[in-house]
Coordinates of C-alpha atoms and ligand atoms in Angstrom, one line a residue:
X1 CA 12.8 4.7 -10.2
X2 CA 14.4 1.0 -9.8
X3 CA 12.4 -0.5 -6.5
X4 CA 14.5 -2.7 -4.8
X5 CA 15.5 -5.8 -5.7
X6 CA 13.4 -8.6 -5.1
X7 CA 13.3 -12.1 -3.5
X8 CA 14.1 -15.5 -5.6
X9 CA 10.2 -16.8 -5.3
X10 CA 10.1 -20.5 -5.1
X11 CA 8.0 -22.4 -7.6
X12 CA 5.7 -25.3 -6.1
X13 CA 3.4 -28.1 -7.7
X14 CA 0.3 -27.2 -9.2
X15 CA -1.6 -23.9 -9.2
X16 CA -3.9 -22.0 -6.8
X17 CA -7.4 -20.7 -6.9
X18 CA -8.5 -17.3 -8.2
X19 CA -8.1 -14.9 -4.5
X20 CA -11.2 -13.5 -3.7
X21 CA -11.1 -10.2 -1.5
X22 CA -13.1 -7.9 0.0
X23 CA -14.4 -4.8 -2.8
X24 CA -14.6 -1.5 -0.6
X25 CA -17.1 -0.3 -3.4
X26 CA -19.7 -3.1 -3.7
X27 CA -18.8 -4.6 -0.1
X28 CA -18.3 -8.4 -0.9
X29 CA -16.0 -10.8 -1.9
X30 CA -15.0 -11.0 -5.6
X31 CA -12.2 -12.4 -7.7
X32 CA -9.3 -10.5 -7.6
X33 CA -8.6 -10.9 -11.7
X34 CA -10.5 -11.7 -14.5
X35 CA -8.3 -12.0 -16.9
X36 CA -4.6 -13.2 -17.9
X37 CA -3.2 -10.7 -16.0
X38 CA -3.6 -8.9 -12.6
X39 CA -3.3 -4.9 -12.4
X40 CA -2.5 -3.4 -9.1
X41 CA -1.9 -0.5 -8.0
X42 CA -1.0 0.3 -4.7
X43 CA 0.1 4.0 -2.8
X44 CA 3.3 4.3 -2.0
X45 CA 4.6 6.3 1.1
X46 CA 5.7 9.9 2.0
X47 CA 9.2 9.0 2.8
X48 CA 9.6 11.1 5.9
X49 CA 9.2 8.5 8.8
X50 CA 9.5 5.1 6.9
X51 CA 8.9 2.2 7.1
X52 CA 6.7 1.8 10.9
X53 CA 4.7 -1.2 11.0
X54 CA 1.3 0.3 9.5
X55 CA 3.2 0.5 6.5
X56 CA 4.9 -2.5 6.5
X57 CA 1.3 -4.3 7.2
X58 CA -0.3 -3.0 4.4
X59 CA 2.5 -3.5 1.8
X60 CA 2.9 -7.4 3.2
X61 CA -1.1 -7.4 2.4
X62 CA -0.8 -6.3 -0.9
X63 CA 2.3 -8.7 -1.5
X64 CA 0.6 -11.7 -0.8
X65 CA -1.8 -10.7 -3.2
X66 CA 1.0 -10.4 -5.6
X67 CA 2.1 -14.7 -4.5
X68 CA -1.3 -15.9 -4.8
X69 CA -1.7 -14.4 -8.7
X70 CA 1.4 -15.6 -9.5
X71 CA 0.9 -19.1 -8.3
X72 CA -2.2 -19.4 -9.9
X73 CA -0.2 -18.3 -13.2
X74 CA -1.7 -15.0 -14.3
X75 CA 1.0 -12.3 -15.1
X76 CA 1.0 -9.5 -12.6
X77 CA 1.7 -5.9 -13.3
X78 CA 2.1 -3.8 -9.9
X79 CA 2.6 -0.1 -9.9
X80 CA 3.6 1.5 -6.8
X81 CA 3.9 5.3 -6.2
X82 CA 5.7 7.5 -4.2
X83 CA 5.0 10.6 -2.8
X84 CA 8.2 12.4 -2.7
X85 CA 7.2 16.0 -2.5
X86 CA 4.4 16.9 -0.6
X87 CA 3.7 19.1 2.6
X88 CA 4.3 16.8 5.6
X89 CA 7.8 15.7 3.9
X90 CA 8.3 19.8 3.5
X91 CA 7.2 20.0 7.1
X92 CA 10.0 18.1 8.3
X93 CA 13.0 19.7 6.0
X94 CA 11.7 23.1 8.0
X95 CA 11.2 21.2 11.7
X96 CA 14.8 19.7 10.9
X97 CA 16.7 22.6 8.9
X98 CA 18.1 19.2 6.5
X99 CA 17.2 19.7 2.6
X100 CA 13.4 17.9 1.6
X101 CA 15.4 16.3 -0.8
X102 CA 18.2 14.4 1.4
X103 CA 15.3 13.5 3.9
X104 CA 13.0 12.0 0.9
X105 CA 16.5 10.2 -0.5
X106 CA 17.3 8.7 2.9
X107 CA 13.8 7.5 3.6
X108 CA 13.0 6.2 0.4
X109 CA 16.3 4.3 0.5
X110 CA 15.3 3.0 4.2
X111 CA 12.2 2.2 2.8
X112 CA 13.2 -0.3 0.0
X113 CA 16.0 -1.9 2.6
X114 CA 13.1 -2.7 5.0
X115 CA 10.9 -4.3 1.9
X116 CA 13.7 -6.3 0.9
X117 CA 14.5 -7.3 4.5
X118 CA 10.6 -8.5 4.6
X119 CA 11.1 -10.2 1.4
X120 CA 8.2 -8.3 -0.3
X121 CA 8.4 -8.8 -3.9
X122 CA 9.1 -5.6 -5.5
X123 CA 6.3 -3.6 -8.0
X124 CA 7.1 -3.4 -11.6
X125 CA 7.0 0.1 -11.6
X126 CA 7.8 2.5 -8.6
X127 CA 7.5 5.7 -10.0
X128 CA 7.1 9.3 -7.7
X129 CA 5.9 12.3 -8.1
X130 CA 8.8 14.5 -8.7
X131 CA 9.4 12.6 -12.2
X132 CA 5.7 12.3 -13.0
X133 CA 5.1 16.1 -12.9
X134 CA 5.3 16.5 -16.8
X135 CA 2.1 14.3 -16.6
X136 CA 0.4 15.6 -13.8
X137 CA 0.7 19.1 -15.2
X138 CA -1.4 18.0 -18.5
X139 CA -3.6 15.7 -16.7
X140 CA -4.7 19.4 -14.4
X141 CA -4.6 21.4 -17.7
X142 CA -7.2 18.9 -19.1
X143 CA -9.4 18.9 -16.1
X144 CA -9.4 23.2 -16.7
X145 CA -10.5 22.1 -20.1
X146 CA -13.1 20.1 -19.5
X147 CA -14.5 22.4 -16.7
X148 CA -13.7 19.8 -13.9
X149 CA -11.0 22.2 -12.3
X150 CA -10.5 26.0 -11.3
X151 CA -8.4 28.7 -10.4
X152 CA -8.3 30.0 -7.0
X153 CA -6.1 33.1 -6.8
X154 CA -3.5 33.1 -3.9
X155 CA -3.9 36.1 -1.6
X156 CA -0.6 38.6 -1.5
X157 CA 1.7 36.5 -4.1
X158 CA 3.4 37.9 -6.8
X159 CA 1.4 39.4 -10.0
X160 CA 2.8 36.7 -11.9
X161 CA 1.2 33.8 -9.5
X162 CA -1.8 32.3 -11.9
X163 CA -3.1 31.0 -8.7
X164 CA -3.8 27.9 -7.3
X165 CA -5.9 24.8 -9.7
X166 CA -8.8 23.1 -7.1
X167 CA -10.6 19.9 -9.1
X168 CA -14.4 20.9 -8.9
X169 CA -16.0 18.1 -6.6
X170 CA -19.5 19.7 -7.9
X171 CA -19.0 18.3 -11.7
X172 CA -18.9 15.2 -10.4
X173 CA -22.6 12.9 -9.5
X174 CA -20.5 10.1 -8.6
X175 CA -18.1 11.5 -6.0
X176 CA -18.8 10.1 -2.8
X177 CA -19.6 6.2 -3.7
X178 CA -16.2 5.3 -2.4
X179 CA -15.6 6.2 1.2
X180 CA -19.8 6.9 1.7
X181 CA -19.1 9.0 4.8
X182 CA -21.7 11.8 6.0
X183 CA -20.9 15.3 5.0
X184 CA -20.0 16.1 8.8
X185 CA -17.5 13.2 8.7
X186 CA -16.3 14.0 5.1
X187 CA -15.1 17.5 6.8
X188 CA -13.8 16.3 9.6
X189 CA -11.1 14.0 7.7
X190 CA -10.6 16.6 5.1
X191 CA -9.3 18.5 7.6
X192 CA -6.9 16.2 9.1
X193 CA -5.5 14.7 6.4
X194 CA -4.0 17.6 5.1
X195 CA -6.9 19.2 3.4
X196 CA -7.6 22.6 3.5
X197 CA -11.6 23.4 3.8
X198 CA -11.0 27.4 5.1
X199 CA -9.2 28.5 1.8
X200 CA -11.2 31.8 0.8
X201 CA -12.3 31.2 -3.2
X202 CA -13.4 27.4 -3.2
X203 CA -16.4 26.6 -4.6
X204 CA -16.9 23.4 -1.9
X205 CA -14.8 23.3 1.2
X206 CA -14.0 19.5 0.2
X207 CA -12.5 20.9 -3.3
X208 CA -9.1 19.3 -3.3
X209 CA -6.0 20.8 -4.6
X210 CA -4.6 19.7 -7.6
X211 CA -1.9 22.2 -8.0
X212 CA -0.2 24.1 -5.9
X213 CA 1.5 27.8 -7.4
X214 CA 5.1 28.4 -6.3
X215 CA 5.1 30.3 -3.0
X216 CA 8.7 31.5 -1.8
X217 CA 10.9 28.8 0.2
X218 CA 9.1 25.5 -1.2
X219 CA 9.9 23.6 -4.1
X220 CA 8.3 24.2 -7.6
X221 CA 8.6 23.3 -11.0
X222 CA 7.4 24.4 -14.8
X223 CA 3.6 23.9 -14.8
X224 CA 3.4 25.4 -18.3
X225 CA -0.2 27.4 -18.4
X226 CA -0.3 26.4 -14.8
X227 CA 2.7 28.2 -13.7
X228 CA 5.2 27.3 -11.6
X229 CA 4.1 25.0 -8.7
X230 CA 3.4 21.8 -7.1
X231 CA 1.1 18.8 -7.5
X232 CA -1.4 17.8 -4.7
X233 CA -1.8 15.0 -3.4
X234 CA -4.6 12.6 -4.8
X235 CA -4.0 14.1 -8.6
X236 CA -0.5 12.3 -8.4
X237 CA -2.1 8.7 -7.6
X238 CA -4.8 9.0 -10.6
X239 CA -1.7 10.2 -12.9
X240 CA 0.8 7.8 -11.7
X241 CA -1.5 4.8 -12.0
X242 CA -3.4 5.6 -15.4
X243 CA 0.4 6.2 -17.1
X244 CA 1.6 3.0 -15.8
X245 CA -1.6 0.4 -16.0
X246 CA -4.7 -0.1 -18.6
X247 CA -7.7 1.4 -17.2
X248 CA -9.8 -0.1 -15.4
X249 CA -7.1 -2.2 -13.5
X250 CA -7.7 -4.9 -11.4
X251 CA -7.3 -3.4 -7.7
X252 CA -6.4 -0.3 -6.1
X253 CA -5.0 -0.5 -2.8
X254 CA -3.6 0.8 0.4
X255 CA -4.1 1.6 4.0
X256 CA -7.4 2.4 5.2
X257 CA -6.8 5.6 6.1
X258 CA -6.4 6.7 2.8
X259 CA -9.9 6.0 1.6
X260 CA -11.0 9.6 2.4
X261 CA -9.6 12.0 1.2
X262 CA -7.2 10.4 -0.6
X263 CA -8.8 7.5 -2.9
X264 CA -12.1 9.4 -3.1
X265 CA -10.1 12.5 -4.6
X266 CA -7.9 10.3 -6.6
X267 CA -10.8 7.9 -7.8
X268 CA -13.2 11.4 -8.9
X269 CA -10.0 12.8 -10.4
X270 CA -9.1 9.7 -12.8
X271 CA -13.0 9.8 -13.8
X272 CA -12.5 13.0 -15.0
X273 CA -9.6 12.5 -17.1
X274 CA -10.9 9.2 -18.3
X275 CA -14.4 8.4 -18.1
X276 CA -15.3 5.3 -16.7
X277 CA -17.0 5.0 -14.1
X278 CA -13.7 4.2 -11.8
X279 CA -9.8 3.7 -12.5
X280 CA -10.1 -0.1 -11.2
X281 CA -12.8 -2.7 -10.4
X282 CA -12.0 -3.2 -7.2
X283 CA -10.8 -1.5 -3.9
X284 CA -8.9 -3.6 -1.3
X285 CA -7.9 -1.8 2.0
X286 CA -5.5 -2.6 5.1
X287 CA -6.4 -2.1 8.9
X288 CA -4.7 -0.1 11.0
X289 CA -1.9 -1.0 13.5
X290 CA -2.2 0.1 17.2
X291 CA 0.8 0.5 19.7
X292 CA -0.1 2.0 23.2
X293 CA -3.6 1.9 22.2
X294 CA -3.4 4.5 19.8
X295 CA -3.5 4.0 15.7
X296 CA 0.5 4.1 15.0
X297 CA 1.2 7.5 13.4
X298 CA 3.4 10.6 13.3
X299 CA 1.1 12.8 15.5
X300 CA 0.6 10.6 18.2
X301 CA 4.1 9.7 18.1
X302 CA 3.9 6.0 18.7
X303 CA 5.7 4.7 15.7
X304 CA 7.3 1.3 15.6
X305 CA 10.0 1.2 12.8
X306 CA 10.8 -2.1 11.1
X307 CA 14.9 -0.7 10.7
X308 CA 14.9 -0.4 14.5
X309 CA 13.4 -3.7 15.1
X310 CA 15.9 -5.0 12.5
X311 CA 19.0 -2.8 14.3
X312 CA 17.9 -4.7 17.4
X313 CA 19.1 -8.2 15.8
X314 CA 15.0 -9.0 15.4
X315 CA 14.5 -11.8 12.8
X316 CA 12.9 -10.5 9.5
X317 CA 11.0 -13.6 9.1
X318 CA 10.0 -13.7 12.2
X319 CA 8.8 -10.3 11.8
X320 CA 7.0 -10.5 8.9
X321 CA 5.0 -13.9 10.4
X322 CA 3.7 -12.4 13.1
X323 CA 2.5 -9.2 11.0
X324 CA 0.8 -11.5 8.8
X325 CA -0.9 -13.6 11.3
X326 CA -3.1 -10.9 11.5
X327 CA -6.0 -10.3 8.4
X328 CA -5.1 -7.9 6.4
X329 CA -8.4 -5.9 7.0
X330 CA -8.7 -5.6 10.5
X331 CA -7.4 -2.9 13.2
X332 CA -5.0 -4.9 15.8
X333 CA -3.0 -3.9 18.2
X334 CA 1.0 -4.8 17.9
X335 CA 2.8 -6.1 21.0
X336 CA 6.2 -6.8 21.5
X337 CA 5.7 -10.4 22.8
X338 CA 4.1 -11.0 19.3
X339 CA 7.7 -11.2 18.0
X340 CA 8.6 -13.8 20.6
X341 CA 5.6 -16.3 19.6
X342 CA 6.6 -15.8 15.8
X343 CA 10.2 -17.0 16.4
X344 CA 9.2 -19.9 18.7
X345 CA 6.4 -20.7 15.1
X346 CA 9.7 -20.5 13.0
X347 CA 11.9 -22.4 15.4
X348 CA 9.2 -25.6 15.1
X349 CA 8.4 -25.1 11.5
X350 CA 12.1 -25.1 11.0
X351 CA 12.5 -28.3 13.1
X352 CA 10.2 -30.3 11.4
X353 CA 10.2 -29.1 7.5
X354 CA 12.9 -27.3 7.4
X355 CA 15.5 -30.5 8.0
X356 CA 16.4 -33.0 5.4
X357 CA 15.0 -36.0 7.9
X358 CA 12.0 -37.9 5.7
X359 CA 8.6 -36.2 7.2
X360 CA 4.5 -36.9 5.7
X361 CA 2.7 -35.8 2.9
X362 CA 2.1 -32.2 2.7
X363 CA -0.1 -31.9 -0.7
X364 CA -3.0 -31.4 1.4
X365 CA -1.3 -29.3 3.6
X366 CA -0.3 -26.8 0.3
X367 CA -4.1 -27.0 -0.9
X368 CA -5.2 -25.7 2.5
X369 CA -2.9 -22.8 2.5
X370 CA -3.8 -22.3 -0.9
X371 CA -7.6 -22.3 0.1
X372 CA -7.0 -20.2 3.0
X373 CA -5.2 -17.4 0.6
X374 CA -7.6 -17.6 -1.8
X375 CA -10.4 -16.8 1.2
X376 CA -9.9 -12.9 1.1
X377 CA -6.3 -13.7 2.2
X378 CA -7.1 -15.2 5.4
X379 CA -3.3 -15.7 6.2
X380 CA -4.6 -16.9 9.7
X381 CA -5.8 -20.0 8.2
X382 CA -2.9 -20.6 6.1
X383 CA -0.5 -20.4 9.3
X384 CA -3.0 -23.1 11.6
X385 CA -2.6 -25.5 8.4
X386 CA 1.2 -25.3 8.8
X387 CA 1.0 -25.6 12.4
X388 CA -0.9 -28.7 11.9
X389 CA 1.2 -30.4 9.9
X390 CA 4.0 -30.0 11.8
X391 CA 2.1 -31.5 15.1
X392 CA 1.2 -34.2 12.8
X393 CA 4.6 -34.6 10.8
X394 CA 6.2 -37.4 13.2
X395 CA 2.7 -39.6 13.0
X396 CA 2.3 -39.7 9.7
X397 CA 2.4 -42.8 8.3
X398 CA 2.9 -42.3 4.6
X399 CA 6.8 -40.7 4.9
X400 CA 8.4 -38.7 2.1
X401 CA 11.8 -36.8 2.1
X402 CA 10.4 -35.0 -0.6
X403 CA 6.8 -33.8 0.8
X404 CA 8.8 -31.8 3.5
X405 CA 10.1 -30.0 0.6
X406 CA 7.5 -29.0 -1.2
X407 CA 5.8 -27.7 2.0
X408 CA 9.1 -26.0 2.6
X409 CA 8.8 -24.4 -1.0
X410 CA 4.9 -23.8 -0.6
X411 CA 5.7 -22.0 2.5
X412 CA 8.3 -19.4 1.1
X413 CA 6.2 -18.8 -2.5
X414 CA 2.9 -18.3 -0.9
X415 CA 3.9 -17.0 3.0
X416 CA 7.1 -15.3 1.9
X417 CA 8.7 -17.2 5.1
X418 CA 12.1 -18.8 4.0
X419 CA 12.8 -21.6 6.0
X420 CA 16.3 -22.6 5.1
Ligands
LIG501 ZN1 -2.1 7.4 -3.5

């Protein structure tokens, strides 16, 4: 599926260091590629209420990642998934009487304006789950070979229904090392985020569904010696990512709310199908965003949607500075004034660097922001280093025309903040 398309990234002097960030596995800082190239993979959304600022947080995150490997000149290769059937997006076709289909079309479409608005730099590879389910049905088969899956039949459905496939959390010692949450807490996620832990015929309530038989009213497709049916959820990430990137990959990402169930499912799941230890070294995750002191979601109903913001005349540069002022790891709470301090930023970045008028030195000034990135992304950093150089701009003694530039260039390549 073609993303959308991306921003012309400026190209700046020299080259950055390797970004270290924070591992969810092993708990520290380590370098974020290895090797000539950098593998992420990152989870996409369920395009049914797309894109509120949670989501636009955690793909910024994940895209300044992307700057920082490409200006310290490793290749990238960024898969991205989409979750275009699934039961909250089915949820909403029934709530709303419109067709899963239109709703997943216009929200996906939504969904790539607002990236392009925020000048994220597309993956190289958006792929969803409705075309990947050729894949996902042999990647299910081959956990039923291997005795790392099992049927559950479905109560009352047609004698042709071969049931339901649950991945067998039992056959697997290492499940767990991701999310390391207590058995009590485990459940109490499981539950709600969208897991089922009641379903009569499991063999652990945490089982998750990996495939889902055709029940009347809901979408299905040919699942071969599955049957007819559906994929569930976390099989679709471990699929999506081991068809499109070499295992292990560098980093798998998204928001922190999908550590459990999601990435712990999806992580057991690829170790099943390929066995290593884990589909990538490391595992990077965004904080949540509040609004009326709540975590912005669906059920409490406090979304905040970057097209609105946008509809509203609000500056996409503006935008996207004052989401990344905050780290990408912590919880913070979004404000509307927020938006007001990052356009009064822009206004006296603009003023002093974006102009042609001859302004200081700014190499040192690029090698902080560089530094600051590179420091488990701490884009906080990076921003007070640009502040200071403008505040310092008209003293500087050693003047420039072309230093200005450079800054100006550093500034959209590594912030994604265009300033002309
Ligand atoms: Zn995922």
């Amino acid at each position: 599926m073609h993303p959308w398309t991306g921003p012309i990234v400026s190209v700046i002097p020299g080259t950055g260091e390797v970004p270290q960030i924070h591992d969810d596995i092993s708990g520290g800082l380590r370098p974020s590629v290895v090797g000539e190239r950098a593998n992420l993979y990152v989870c996409g959304i369920t395009p049914y209420d797309s894109t509120h600022l949670g989501h636009a947080f955690t793909y910024l995150a994940f895209d300044l990642l992307v700057r920082a490997w490409r200006d310290l000149g490793v290749g990238v290769r960024y898969a991205q998934g989409l979750t275009d059937v699934d039961d909250p997006l089915l949820e909403r076709a029934r709530a709303t009487g419109k067709d899963w289909r239109k709703i997943a079309a216009q929200q996906t479409a939504l969904y790539k304006a607002d990236m392009a608005a925020l000048r994220v730099i597309p993956p190289d590879s958006y792929r969803g789950v409705v075309e990947s389910v050729p894949q996902i049905v042999a990647a299910v088969e081959r956990m039923i070979d291997a005795g790392r899956a099992y049927r559950v039949p479905v109560a009352g459905s047609g004698a042709s229904s071969l049931g339901d496939v649950y991945a067998d959390l039992g056959a697997d010692p290492d499940y767990g090392g991701l999310s390391r949450l207590s058995r009590e807490a485990q459940d109490r996620l499981f539950s709600e985020r969208g897991g089922d832990p009641d379903r009569p015929g499991k063999r652990d309530r945490l089982d998750p569904l990996l495939w889902r038989a055709a029940r009347a009213g809901e979408p299905s497709w040919d699942g071969r010696t599955l049957g007819r049916g559906r994929p569930g959820w976390h099989i679709e990430c471990a699929v999506i990512a081991s068809a499109e990137l070499d295992q292990p990959f560098d980093v798998l990402g998204g928001g922190r709310d999908l550590v459990f169930p999601h990435h712990e499912m999806s992580v057991s799941h690829s170790r099943a199908l390929s066995g290593l230890e884990a589909p990538a070294r490391l595992s990077m995750h965004t904080g949540m965003v509040h609004y009326d002191g709540q975590k912005m979601s669906k059920s409490v109903g406090n979304l905040v949607f970057v097209s609105e913001l946008l509809d509203r005349g609000v500056n996409p540069a503006a935008l996207r500075l004052a989401l990344i002022g905050h780290h990408y790891r912590g919880d913070w709470e979004w404000r509307g004034r927020e938006l007001a301090l990052a356009e009064a930023r822009l206004a006296r970045w603009r003023e002093a660097i974006g102009s042609v008028k001859p302004q200081g030195p700014s190499g040192e000034t690029i090698a902080k922001i560089r530094s600051a990135l590179a420091r488990d992304l701490d884009t906080a950093a990076a921003i007070a280093a640009v502040d200071d150089w403008v505040s310092a701009a008209p003293l500087a003694r050693e003047r420039s025309p072309y230093a200005a530039a450079d800054l100006r260039r550093a500034i959209d390549a590594l912030l994604g903040i265009k300033l002309y």
